[in-house]
Amino acid sequence: MASLKSALAYSSRVLTTLKKQTHVVYMKRTLLLSRLPLSKRADGRLVPLGRLSSSTAARAEKGEDSFLKWFLLLIPATTFGLGTWQVKRRQWKIQLINELTRLTTAEPIPLPLDPHELKSLEYRRVRVRGRYDHSQELYILPRSPVDPQKEAREAGSLSSSGETGANVITPFHCTDLGITILVNRGYVPRQKIRPETRMKGQVEDEVEVVGVVRLTETRKPFVPNNDVERNHWHYRDLEAMSSLTGAEPVFIDADFASTIPGGPIGGQTRVTLRNEHMQYIMTWYGLCAATSYMWFAKFIKKI
């Protein structure tokens, strides 16, 4: 019995001591917080600035994460937009190629005399009849022969056959229209540029020529200026060519069927256009898929 009383007394003393210590700790904490500056919250309550700073920092960090989350979402959204734009570009390019193919394979029409009508007929096939004036040949060089099948085989290669020459431009007097125009008879290799090396093709008789209407060109960057004195032309300047030869500023590319044996090879109109939009589509949509998954894994999946 005595031992029980002593145990109860000891427990009572321990509880009293713990209560006193807890009260002291509470008083110290109260004094410490009372020394901190207070800040008023939105609901009107006063809280220590330290506690408010911690919550403010947490909210700021959360706001930064939210901003980063939606900012990074711009990457897949942008790449998706670029991929869709390339789809539209590819559709436009296919329509343009089909239109050029239709114009260059349509039945030829008589060459119109109205200059304004001619401006709307580029790549349109026309038919003329007359005689060549070989004494005033012009040479556009350097040029390589147009061979669509060969160009398709060599597409993307780092090297090609390297064959170069010139396109022979000859004044052509249209007997049915009474005017002189310029005709690109076609391609000759470098060793056949001089007329005396291809006399068999220098016909004087009246011939019929089917060709494609071409308009004047503007000199592109890095393309040399035309050297009129040396008769070296690097781009199609109809005003200068017609002024030199006395012909009208009308220009046609003779087709392959109009080639005269022993003469320049006709059909030198390039109508093939680069259509690499499918590669761009795959690239942009691939980047969109990859960045979308990365964004999902970082901001959504972990939640």
PDB file of C-alpha atoms in Angstrom:
ATOM      1  CA  MET A   1       0.000   0.000   0.000  1.00  0.00           C
ATOM      2  CA  ALA A   2       2.808   2.342   0.854  1.00  0.00           C
ATOM      3  CA  SER A   3       4.524   1.624  -2.421  1.00  0.00           C
ATOM      4  CA  LEU A   4       1.315   2.404  -4.304  1.00  0.00           C
ATOM      5  CA  LYS A   5       0.994   5.728  -2.538  1.00  0.00           C
ATOM      6  CA  SER A   6       4.616   6.605  -3.322  1.00  0.00           C
ATOM      7  CA  ALA A   7       4.093   5.729  -7.041  1.00  0.00           C
ATOM      8  CA  LEU A   8       1.008   7.902  -7.224  1.00  0.00           C
ATOM      9  CA  ALA A   9       2.843  10.750  -5.578  1.00  0.00           C
ATOM     10  CA  TYR A  10       5.770  10.400  -8.029  1.00  0.00           C
ATOM     11  CA  SER A  11       3.388  10.402 -11.020  1.00  0.00           C
ATOM     12  CA  SER A  12       1.661  13.494  -9.695  1.00  0.00           C
ATOM     13  CA  ARG A  13       5.010  15.295  -9.376  1.00  0.00           C
ATOM     14  CA  VAL A  14       5.988  14.296 -12.983  1.00  0.00           C
ATOM     15  CA  LEU A  15       2.710  15.526 -14.431  1.00  0.00           C
ATOM     16  CA  THR A  16       3.042  18.789 -12.538  1.00  0.00           C
ATOM     17  CA  THR A  17       6.594  19.248 -13.841  1.00  0.00           C
ATOM     18  CA  LEU A  18       5.522  18.513 -17.458  1.00  0.00           C
ATOM     19  CA  LYS A  19       2.683  20.985 -17.190  1.00  0.00           C
ATOM     20  CA  LYS A  20       5.058  23.663 -15.924  1.00  0.00           C
ATOM     21  CA  GLN A  21       7.576  22.947 -18.714  1.00  0.00           C
ATOM     22  CA  THR A  22       4.840  22.989 -21.370  1.00  0.00           C
ATOM     23  CA  HIS A  23       3.577  26.283 -20.016  1.00  0.00           C
ATOM     24  CA  VAL A  24       7.111  27.697 -20.117  1.00  0.00           C
ATOM     25  CA  VAL A  25       7.605  26.539 -23.724  1.00  0.00           C
ATOM     26  CA  TYR A  26       4.260  28.018 -24.688  1.00  0.00           C
ATOM     27  CA  MET A  27       5.153  31.302 -22.984  1.00  0.00           C
ATOM     28  CA  LYS A  28       8.539  31.397 -24.748  1.00  0.00           C
ATOM     29  CA  ARG A  29       6.911  30.686 -28.119  1.00  0.00           C
ATOM     30  CA  THR A  30       4.319  33.364 -27.480  1.00  0.00           C
ATOM     31  CA  LEU A  31       7.015  35.882 -26.512  1.00  0.00           C
ATOM     32  CA  LEU A  32       9.053  34.976 -29.603  1.00  0.00           C
ATOM     33  CA  LEU A  33       6.087  35.359 -31.945  1.00  0.00           C
ATOM     34  CA  SER A  34       5.095  38.574 -30.238  1.00  0.00           C
ATOM     35  CA  ARG A  35       8.473  40.036 -31.159  1.00  0.00           C
ATOM     36  CA  LEU A  36       7.924  39.228 -34.898  1.00  0.00           C
ATOM     37  CA  PRO A  37       6.253  41.892 -37.036  1.00  0.00           C
ATOM     38  CA  LEU A  38       2.632  41.151 -37.776  1.00  0.00           C
ATOM     39  CA  SER A  39       0.902  41.299 -41.128  1.00  0.00           C
ATOM     40  CA  LYS A  40      -2.766  41.582 -41.879  1.00  0.00           C
ATOM     41  CA  ARG A  41      -4.294  38.845 -44.064  1.00  0.00           C
ATOM     42  CA  ALA A  42      -7.077  39.353 -46.590  1.00  0.00           C
ATOM     43  CA  ASP A  43      -9.672  38.151 -44.020  1.00  0.00           C
ATOM     44  CA  GLY A  44      -8.545  40.761 -41.486  1.00  0.00           C
ATOM     45  CA  ARG A  45      -6.635  38.430 -39.143  1.00  0.00           C
ATOM     46  CA  LEU A  46      -3.146  39.372 -37.962  1.00  0.00           C
ATOM     47  CA  VAL A  47      -0.484  36.698 -38.449  1.00  0.00           C
ATOM     48  CA  PRO A  48       3.294  36.745 -37.939  1.00  0.00           C
ATOM     49  CA  LEU A  49       5.160  37.846 -40.988  1.00  0.00           C
ATOM     50  CA  GLY A  50       7.314  34.701 -40.999  1.00  0.00           C
ATOM     51  CA  ARG A  51       4.285  32.466 -41.324  1.00  0.00           C
ATOM     52  CA  LEU A  52       2.838  34.720 -43.999  1.00  0.00           C
ATOM     53  CA  SER A  53       6.149  34.731 -45.919  1.00  0.00           C
ATOM     54  CA  SER A  54       6.244  30.937 -45.967  1.00  0.00           C
ATOM     55  CA  SER A  55       2.731  30.676 -47.361  1.00  0.00           C
ATOM     56  CA  THR A  56       3.428  33.485 -49.849  1.00  0.00           C
ATOM     57  CA  ALA A  57       6.578  31.733 -51.068  1.00  0.00           C
ATOM     58  CA  ALA A  58       4.639  28.498 -51.485  1.00  0.00           C
ATOM     59  CA  ARG A  59       1.962  30.268 -53.504  1.00  0.00           C
ATOM     60  CA  ALA A  60       4.622  32.027 -55.622  1.00  0.00           C
ATOM     61  CA  GLU A  61       6.379  28.731 -56.308  1.00  0.00           C
ATOM     62  CA  LYS A  62       3.078  27.169 -57.262  1.00  0.00           C
ATOM     63  CA  GLY A  63       2.359  30.105 -59.582  1.00  0.00           C
ATOM     64  CA  GLU A  64       5.765  29.731 -61.263  1.00  0.00           C
ATOM     65  CA  ASP A  65       5.134  26.014 -61.839  1.00  0.00           C
ATOM     66  CA  SER A  66       1.753  26.813 -63.339  1.00  0.00           C
ATOM     67  CA  PHE A  67       3.280  29.419 -65.669  1.00  0.00           C
ATOM     68  CA  LEU A  68       6.029  27.005 -66.760  1.00  0.00           C
ATOM     69  CA  LYS A  69       3.457  24.287 -67.336  1.00  0.00           C
ATOM     70  CA  TRP A  70       1.354  26.332 -69.748  1.00  0.00           C
ATOM     71  CA  PHE A  71       4.356  28.034 -71.329  1.00  0.00           C
ATOM     72  CA  LEU A  72       5.946  24.702 -72.263  1.00  0.00           C
ATOM     73  CA  LEU A  73       2.633  23.635 -73.786  1.00  0.00           C
ATOM     74  CA  LEU A  74       3.333  26.214 -76.519  1.00  0.00           C
ATOM     75  CA  ILE A  75       6.014  23.919 -77.983  1.00  0.00           C
ATOM     76  CA  PRO A  76       3.728  21.024 -79.032  1.00  0.00           C
ATOM     77  CA  ALA A  77       1.002  23.498 -79.978  1.00  0.00           C
ATOM     78  CA  THR A  78       3.382  25.419 -82.259  1.00  0.00           C
ATOM     79  CA  THR A  79       4.807  22.302 -83.910  1.00  0.00           C
ATOM     80  CA  PHE A  80       1.286  21.019 -84.511  1.00  0.00           C
ATOM     81  CA  GLY A  81       0.395  24.314 -86.198  1.00  0.00           C
ATOM     82  CA  LEU A  82       3.514  24.159 -88.394  1.00  0.00           C
ATOM     83  CA  GLY A  83       2.695  20.582 -89.407  1.00  0.00           C
ATOM     84  CA  THR A  84      -0.852  21.576 -90.361  1.00  0.00           C
ATOM     85  CA  TRP A  85       0.519  24.534 -92.342  1.00  0.00           C
ATOM     86  CA  GLN A  86       2.789  22.167 -94.290  1.00  0.00           C
ATOM     87  CA  VAL A  87      -0.245  19.982 -95.097  1.00  0.00           C
ATOM     88  CA  LYS A  88      -1.892  23.034 -96.678  1.00  0.00           C
ATOM     89  CA  ARG A  89       1.331  23.924 -98.501  1.00  0.00           C
ATOM     90  CA  ARG A  90       1.602  20.402 -99.896  1.00  0.00           C
ATOM     91  CA  GLN A  91      -1.968  20.551-101.213  1.00  0.00           C
ATOM     92  CA  TRP A  92      -1.214  23.907-102.873  1.00  0.00           C
ATOM     93  CA  LYS A  93       2.027  22.573-104.421  1.00  0.00           C
ATOM     94  CA  ILE A  94       0.277  19.485-105.818  1.00  0.00           C
ATOM     95  CA  GLN A  95      -2.412  21.671-107.386  1.00  0.00           C
ATOM     96  CA  LEU A  96       0.258  23.920-108.916  1.00  0.00           C
ATOM     97  CA  ILE A  97       2.153  20.957-110.368  1.00  0.00           C
ATOM     98  CA  ASN A  98      -1.043  19.519-111.802  1.00  0.00           C
ATOM     99  CA  GLU A  99      -1.910  22.885-113.349  1.00  0.00           C
ATOM    100  CA  LEU A 100       1.526  23.231-114.959  1.00  0.00           C
ATOM    101  CA  THR A 101       1.314  19.684-116.276  1.00  0.00           C
ATOM    102  CA  ARG A 102      -2.109  20.403-117.729  1.00  0.00           C
ATOM    103  CA  LEU A 103      -0.894  23.575-119.462  1.00  0.00           C
ATOM    104  CA  THR A 104       2.232  21.982-120.930  1.00  0.00           C
ATOM    105  CA  THR A 105       0.368  18.931-122.244  1.00  0.00           C
ATOM    106  CA  ALA A 106      -2.774  20.639-123.541  1.00  0.00           C
ATOM    107  CA  GLU A 107      -3.507  20.929-127.229  1.00  0.00           C
ATOM    108  CA  PRO A 108      -1.577  23.877-128.711  1.00  0.00           C
ATOM    109  CA  ILE A 109      -3.456  27.020-129.682  1.00  0.00           C
ATOM    110  CA  PRO A 110      -2.513  29.697-132.256  1.00  0.00           C
ATOM    111  CA  LEU A 111      -0.166  32.305-130.826  1.00  0.00           C
ATOM    112  CA  PRO A 112      -2.265  35.365-129.849  1.00  0.00           C
ATOM    113  CA  LEU A 113      -1.014  38.823-130.822  1.00  0.00           C
ATOM    114  CA  ASP A 114      -2.434  40.651-127.810  1.00  0.00           C
ATOM    115  CA  PRO A 115       0.451  41.283-125.332  1.00  0.00           C
ATOM    116  CA  HIS A 116      -1.955  41.397-122.391  1.00  0.00           C
ATOM    117  CA  GLU A 117      -3.345  37.999-123.323  1.00  0.00           C
ATOM    118  CA  LEU A 118       0.158  36.580-123.618  1.00  0.00           C
ATOM    119  CA  LYS A 119       0.968  37.596-120.029  1.00  0.00           C
ATOM    120  CA  SER A 120      -1.742  35.239-118.804  1.00  0.00           C
ATOM    121  CA  LEU A 121      -0.585  32.329-120.988  1.00  0.00           C
ATOM    122  CA  GLU A 122       2.765  31.405-119.487  1.00  0.00           C
ATOM    123  CA  TYR A 123       3.433  27.661-119.871  1.00  0.00           C
ATOM    124  CA  ARG A 124       0.566  27.443-122.377  1.00  0.00           C
ATOM    125  CA  ARG A 125       1.358  25.496-125.546  1.00  0.00           C
ATOM    126  CA  VAL A 126       1.071  27.475-128.795  1.00  0.00           C
ATOM    127  CA  ARG A 127       1.695  26.742-132.462  1.00  0.00           C
ATOM    128  CA  VAL A 128       3.495  29.010-134.963  1.00  0.00           C
ATOM    129  CA  ARG A 129       4.713  28.616-138.530  1.00  0.00           C
ATOM    130  CA  GLY A 130       7.608  30.447-140.190  1.00  0.00           C
ATOM    131  CA  ARG A 131      11.381  30.576-140.738  1.00  0.00           C
ATOM    132  CA  TYR A 132      14.391  30.840-138.458  1.00  0.00           C
ATOM    133  CA  ASP A 133      16.938  33.667-138.757  1.00  0.00           C
ATOM    134  CA  HIS A 134      20.118  31.796-137.797  1.00  0.00           C
ATOM    135  CA  SER A 135      22.311  34.874-138.258  1.00  0.00           C
ATOM    136  CA  GLN A 136      21.137  36.347-134.923  1.00  0.00           C
ATOM    137  CA  GLU A 137      21.384  33.413-132.549  1.00  0.00           C
ATOM    138  CA  LEU A 138      21.631  34.133-128.829  1.00  0.00           C
ATOM    139  CA  TYR A 139      23.039  31.752-126.228  1.00  0.00           C
ATOM    140  CA  ILE A 140      21.788  31.303-122.663  1.00  0.00           C
ATOM    141  CA  LEU A 141      24.518  29.531-120.732  1.00  0.00           C
ATOM    142  CA  PRO A 142      25.594  27.565-118.894  1.00  0.00           C
ATOM    143  CA  ARG A 143      22.678  25.173-119.125  1.00  0.00           C
ATOM    144  CA  SER A 144      22.255  21.459-118.591  1.00  0.00           C
ATOM    145  CA  PRO A 145      19.848  19.349-120.646  1.00  0.00           C
ATOM    146  CA  VAL A 146      16.362  18.818-119.264  1.00  0.00           C
ATOM    147  CA  ASP A 147      15.762  15.121-118.671  1.00  0.00           C
ATOM    148  CA  PRO A 148      12.998  14.559-116.087  1.00  0.00           C
ATOM    149  CA  GLN A 149      13.738  10.839-115.730  1.00  0.00           C
ATOM    150  CA  LYS A 150      17.432  11.457-115.215  1.00  0.00           C
ATOM    151  CA  GLU A 151      16.767  14.293-112.753  1.00  0.00           C
ATOM    152  CA  ALA A 152      14.444  12.012-110.783  1.00  0.00           C
ATOM    153  CA  ARG A 153      17.178   9.367-110.575  1.00  0.00           C
ATOM    154  CA  GLU A 154      19.781  11.879-109.426  1.00  0.00           C
ATOM    155  CA  ALA A 155      17.504  13.715-106.984  1.00  0.00           C
ATOM    156  CA  GLY A 156      19.234  14.062-103.620  1.00  0.00           C
ATOM    157  CA  SER A 157      22.641  12.921-104.906  1.00  0.00           C
ATOM    158  CA  LEU A 158      25.717  15.023-104.228  1.00  0.00           C
ATOM    159  CA  SER A 159      26.954  14.817-107.792  1.00  0.00           C
ATOM    160  CA  SER A 160      25.540  14.683-111.290  1.00  0.00           C
ATOM    161  CA  SER A 161      26.806  14.049-114.772  1.00  0.00           C
ATOM    162  CA  GLY A 162      28.067  17.637-114.977  1.00  0.00           C
ATOM    163  CA  GLU A 163      27.186  17.994-118.672  1.00  0.00           C
ATOM    164  CA  THR A 164      26.727  21.645-119.598  1.00  0.00           C
ATOM    165  CA  GLY A 165      26.122  23.619-122.749  1.00  0.00           C
ATOM    166  CA  ALA A 166      23.750  26.342-123.887  1.00  0.00           C
ATOM    167  CA  ASN A 167      20.205  26.972-124.985  1.00  0.00           C
ATOM    168  CA  VAL A 168      20.049  28.429-128.488  1.00  0.00           C
ATOM    169  CA  ILE A 169      17.642  31.361-128.895  1.00  0.00           C
ATOM    170  CA  THR A 170      16.811  32.148-132.535  1.00  0.00           C
ATOM    171  CA  PRO A 171      14.571  34.852-134.043  1.00  0.00           C
ATOM    172  CA  PHE A 172      11.615  33.228-135.821  1.00  0.00           C
ATOM    173  CA  HIS A 173       9.583  35.093-138.440  1.00  0.00           C
ATOM    174  CA  CYS A 174       5.965  33.939-138.244  1.00  0.00           C
ATOM    175  CA  THR A 175       4.699  33.940-141.828  1.00  0.00           C
ATOM    176  CA  ASP A 176       1.089  33.510-140.738  1.00  0.00           C
ATOM    177  CA  LEU A 177       1.198  36.397-138.237  1.00  0.00           C
ATOM    178  CA  GLY A 178       3.680  38.733-139.915  1.00  0.00           C
ATOM    179  CA  ILE A 179       5.806  39.212-136.786  1.00  0.00           C
ATOM    180  CA  THR A 180       9.178  37.965-135.544  1.00  0.00           C
ATOM    181  CA  ILE A 181       9.407  36.279-132.160  1.00  0.00           C
ATOM    182  CA  LEU A 182      12.137  34.569-130.169  1.00  0.00           C
ATOM    183  CA  VAL A 183      12.248  30.770-130.004  1.00  0.00           C
ATOM    184  CA  ASN A 184      14.347  28.702-127.636  1.00  0.00           C
ATOM    185  CA  ARG A 185      15.215  25.927-130.064  1.00  0.00           C
ATOM    186  CA  GLY A 186      16.739  23.842-127.280  1.00  0.00           C
ATOM    187  CA  TYR A 187      19.961  22.561-125.802  1.00  0.00           C
ATOM    188  CA  VAL A 188      23.351  22.020-127.452  1.00  0.00           C
ATOM    189  CA  PRO A 189      26.508  20.748-125.708  1.00  0.00           C
ATOM    190  CA  ARG A 190      29.424  23.107-125.273  1.00  0.00           C
ATOM    191  CA  GLN A 191      31.281  21.775-128.315  1.00  0.00           C
ATOM    192  CA  LYS A 192      28.209  22.409-130.513  1.00  0.00           C
ATOM    193  CA  ILE A 193      27.497  26.016-129.580  1.00  0.00           C
ATOM    194  CA  ARG A 194      29.054  27.464-132.736  1.00  0.00           C
ATOM    195  CA  PRO A 195      26.587  27.248-135.656  1.00  0.00           C
ATOM    196  CA  GLU A 196      29.188  25.795-138.077  1.00  0.00           C
ATOM    197  CA  THR A 197      29.426  22.675-135.911  1.00  0.00           C
ATOM    198  CA  ARG A 198      25.738  21.827-136.472  1.00  0.00           C
ATOM    199  CA  MET A 199      24.987  22.972-140.029  1.00  0.00           C
ATOM    200  CA  LYS A 200      22.613  20.057-140.602  1.00  0.00           C
ATOM    201  CA  GLY A 201      20.134  21.571-138.144  1.00  0.00           C
ATOM    202  CA  GLN A 202      20.344  25.121-139.555  1.00  0.00           C
ATOM    203  CA  VAL A 203      17.329  24.728-141.859  1.00  0.00           C
ATOM    204  CA  GLU A 204      16.175  27.632-144.029  1.00  0.00           C
ATOM    205  CA  ASP A 205      12.800  26.180-145.003  1.00  0.00           C
ATOM    206  CA  GLU A 206       9.491  27.093-143.427  1.00  0.00           C
ATOM    207  CA  VAL A 207       8.744  24.916-140.394  1.00  0.00           C
ATOM    208  CA  GLU A 208       6.005  24.552-137.824  1.00  0.00           C
ATOM    209  CA  VAL A 209       6.990  24.947-134.203  1.00  0.00           C
ATOM    210  CA  VAL A 210       4.977  24.006-131.135  1.00  0.00           C
ATOM    211  CA  GLY A 211       6.239  25.526-127.932  1.00  0.00           C
ATOM    212  CA  VAL A 212       5.487  26.850-124.465  1.00  0.00           C
ATOM    213  CA  VAL A 213       4.995  30.569-123.820  1.00  0.00           C
ATOM    214  CA  ARG A 214       7.573  32.036-121.428  1.00  0.00           C
ATOM    215  CA  LEU A 215       7.715  35.494-119.890  1.00  0.00           C
ATOM    216  CA  THR A 216      10.715  37.650-119.074  1.00  0.00           C
ATOM    217  CA  GLU A 217      12.906  36.838-116.070  1.00  0.00           C
ATOM    218  CA  THR A 218      14.295  39.003-113.287  1.00  0.00           C
ATOM    219  CA  ARG A 219      17.937  38.443-112.449  1.00  0.00           C
ATOM    220  CA  LYS A 220      18.220  36.360-109.295  1.00  0.00           C
ATOM    221  CA  PRO A 221      20.862  36.905-106.608  1.00  0.00           C
ATOM    222  CA  PHE A 222      24.304  35.525-107.503  1.00  0.00           C
ATOM    223  CA  VAL A 223      23.332  35.234-111.197  1.00  0.00           C
ATOM    224  CA  PRO A 224      25.802  37.198-113.379  1.00  0.00           C
ATOM    225  CA  ASN A 225      24.644  40.056-115.541  1.00  0.00           C
ATOM    226  CA  ASN A 226      24.044  39.307-119.202  1.00  0.00           C
ATOM    227  CA  ASP A 227      27.107  39.978-121.359  1.00  0.00           C
ATOM    228  CA  VAL A 228      25.544  41.326-124.553  1.00  0.00           C
ATOM    229  CA  GLU A 229      28.857  42.003-126.300  1.00  0.00           C
ATOM    230  CA  ARG A 230      30.061  38.410-125.887  1.00  0.00           C
ATOM    231  CA  ASN A 231      26.551  37.062-126.542  1.00  0.00           C
ATOM    232  CA  HIS A 232      26.545  35.297-123.181  1.00  0.00           C
ATOM    233  CA  TRP A 233      23.099  35.446-121.587  1.00  0.00           C
ATOM    234  CA  HIS A 234      22.473  34.116-118.097  1.00  0.00           C
ATOM    235  CA  TYR A 235      18.781  34.827-117.741  1.00  0.00           C
ATOM    236  CA  ARG A 236      15.853  35.596-120.031  1.00  0.00           C
ATOM    237  CA  ASP A 237      15.670  39.379-120.533  1.00  0.00           C
ATOM    238  CA  LEU A 238      13.060  39.778-123.269  1.00  0.00           C
ATOM    239  CA  GLU A 239      13.379  43.535-123.529  1.00  0.00           C
ATOM    240  CA  ALA A 240      17.145  43.413-124.161  1.00  0.00           C
ATOM    241  CA  MET A 241      16.905  40.365-126.453  1.00  0.00           C
ATOM    242  CA  SER A 242      14.146  41.838-128.590  1.00  0.00           C
ATOM    243  CA  SER A 243      15.959  45.190-128.791  1.00  0.00           C
ATOM    244  CA  LEU A 244      19.124  43.453-130.029  1.00  0.00           C
ATOM    245  CA  THR A 245      17.443  41.205-132.613  1.00  0.00           C
ATOM    246  CA  GLY A 246      14.549  43.430-133.692  1.00  0.00           C
ATOM    247  CA  ALA A 247      12.011  40.797-132.650  1.00  0.00           C
ATOM    248  CA  GLU A 248       8.871  41.254-130.599  1.00  0.00           C
ATOM    249  CA  PRO A 249       9.224  40.575-126.832  1.00  0.00           C
ATOM    250  CA  VAL A 250       7.505  37.218-127.309  1.00  0.00           C
ATOM    251  CA  PHE A 251       9.337  34.077-126.266  1.00  0.00           C
ATOM    252  CA  ILE A 252       8.479  30.382-126.578  1.00  0.00           C
ATOM    253  CA  ASP A 253      10.338  27.190-125.655  1.00  0.00           C
ATOM    254  CA  ALA A 254      10.127  24.747-128.571  1.00  0.00           C
ATOM    255  CA  ASP A 255       8.963  21.302-127.458  1.00  0.00           C
ATOM    256  CA  PHE A 256      10.849  18.083-128.101  1.00  0.00           C
ATOM    257  CA  ALA A 257       8.701  17.184-131.113  1.00  0.00           C
ATOM    258  CA  SER A 258       9.867  20.388-132.831  1.00  0.00           C
ATOM    259  CA  THR A 259      13.513  19.296-132.718  1.00  0.00           C
ATOM    260  CA  ILE A 260      15.198  19.400-136.128  1.00  0.00           C
ATOM    261  CA  PRO A 261      17.663  16.525-136.695  1.00  0.00           C
ATOM    262  CA  GLY A 262      21.207  17.770-136.172  1.00  0.00           C
ATOM    263  CA  GLY A 263      19.984  20.881-134.366  1.00  0.00           C
ATOM    264  CA  PRO A 264      19.352  21.870-130.739  1.00  0.00           C
ATOM    265  CA  ILE A 265      17.293  19.456-128.665  1.00  0.00           C
ATOM    266  CA  GLY A 266      13.884  20.921-127.853  1.00  0.00           C
ATOM    267  CA  GLY A 267      11.755  20.389-124.776  1.00  0.00           C
ATOM    268  CA  GLN A 268      13.985  22.358-122.400  1.00  0.00           C
ATOM    269  CA  THR A 269      11.161  23.749-120.261  1.00  0.00           C
ATOM    270  CA  ARG A 270      11.540  22.789-116.634  1.00  0.00           C
ATOM    271  CA  VAL A 271       8.096  22.375-115.103  1.00  0.00           C
ATOM    272  CA  THR A 272       9.043  20.120-112.203  1.00  0.00           C
ATOM    273  CA  LEU A 273       8.720  21.757-108.810  1.00  0.00           C
ATOM    274  CA  ARG A 274      10.254  20.598-105.554  1.00  0.00           C
ATOM    275  CA  ASN A 275       7.652  18.968-103.364  1.00  0.00           C
ATOM    276  CA  GLU A 276       9.328  18.022-100.075  1.00  0.00           C
ATOM    277  CA  HIS A 277       6.441  19.065 -97.856  1.00  0.00           C
ATOM    278  CA  MET A 278       5.747  15.487 -96.722  1.00  0.00           C
ATOM    279  CA  GLN A 279       9.165  15.421 -95.029  1.00  0.00           C
ATOM    280  CA  TYR A 280       8.346  18.668 -93.242  1.00  0.00           C
ATOM    281  CA  ILE A 281       4.946  17.287 -92.211  1.00  0.00           C
ATOM    282  CA  MET A 282       6.540  14.191 -90.663  1.00  0.00           C
ATOM    283  CA  THR A 283       9.176  16.328 -88.906  1.00  0.00           C
ATOM    284  CA  TRP A 284       6.760  18.808 -87.319  1.00  0.00           C
ATOM    285  CA  TYR A 285       4.149  16.245 -86.332  1.00  0.00           C
ATOM    286  CA  GLY A 286       6.898  13.997 -84.927  1.00  0.00           C
ATOM    287  CA  LEU A 287       8.194  16.860 -82.772  1.00  0.00           C
ATOM    288  CA  CYS A 288       4.622  17.587 -81.691  1.00  0.00           C
ATOM    289  CA  ALA A 289       4.100  13.987 -80.573  1.00  0.00           C
ATOM    290  CA  ALA A 290       7.430  13.829 -78.712  1.00  0.00           C
ATOM    291  CA  THR A 291       7.041  17.146 -76.873  1.00  0.00           C
ATOM    292  CA  SER A 292       3.394  16.379 -76.058  1.00  0.00           C
ATOM    293  CA  TYR A 293       4.408  13.126 -74.359  1.00  0.00           C
ATOM    294  CA  MET A 294       7.208  14.870 -72.449  1.00  0.00           C
ATOM    295  CA  TRP A 295       4.783  17.554 -71.245  1.00  0.00           C
ATOM    296  CA  PHE A 296       2.228  14.910 -70.217  1.00  0.00           C
ATOM    297  CA  ALA A 297       4.832  12.873 -68.346  1.00  0.00           C
ATOM    298  CA  LYS A 298       6.121  15.901 -66.426  1.00  0.00           C
ATOM    299  CA  PHE A 299       2.946  17.752 -65.527  1.00  0.00           C
ATOM    300  CA  ILE A 300       0.051  15.277 -65.735  1.00  0.00           C
ATOM    301  CA  LYS A 301       1.297  11.734 -65.271  1.00  0.00           C
ATOM    302  CA  LYS A 302       3.072  12.427 -61.974  1.00  0.00           C
ATOM    303  CA  ILE A 303      -0.168  13.848 -60.535  1.00  0.00           C
TER     304      ILE A 303
END
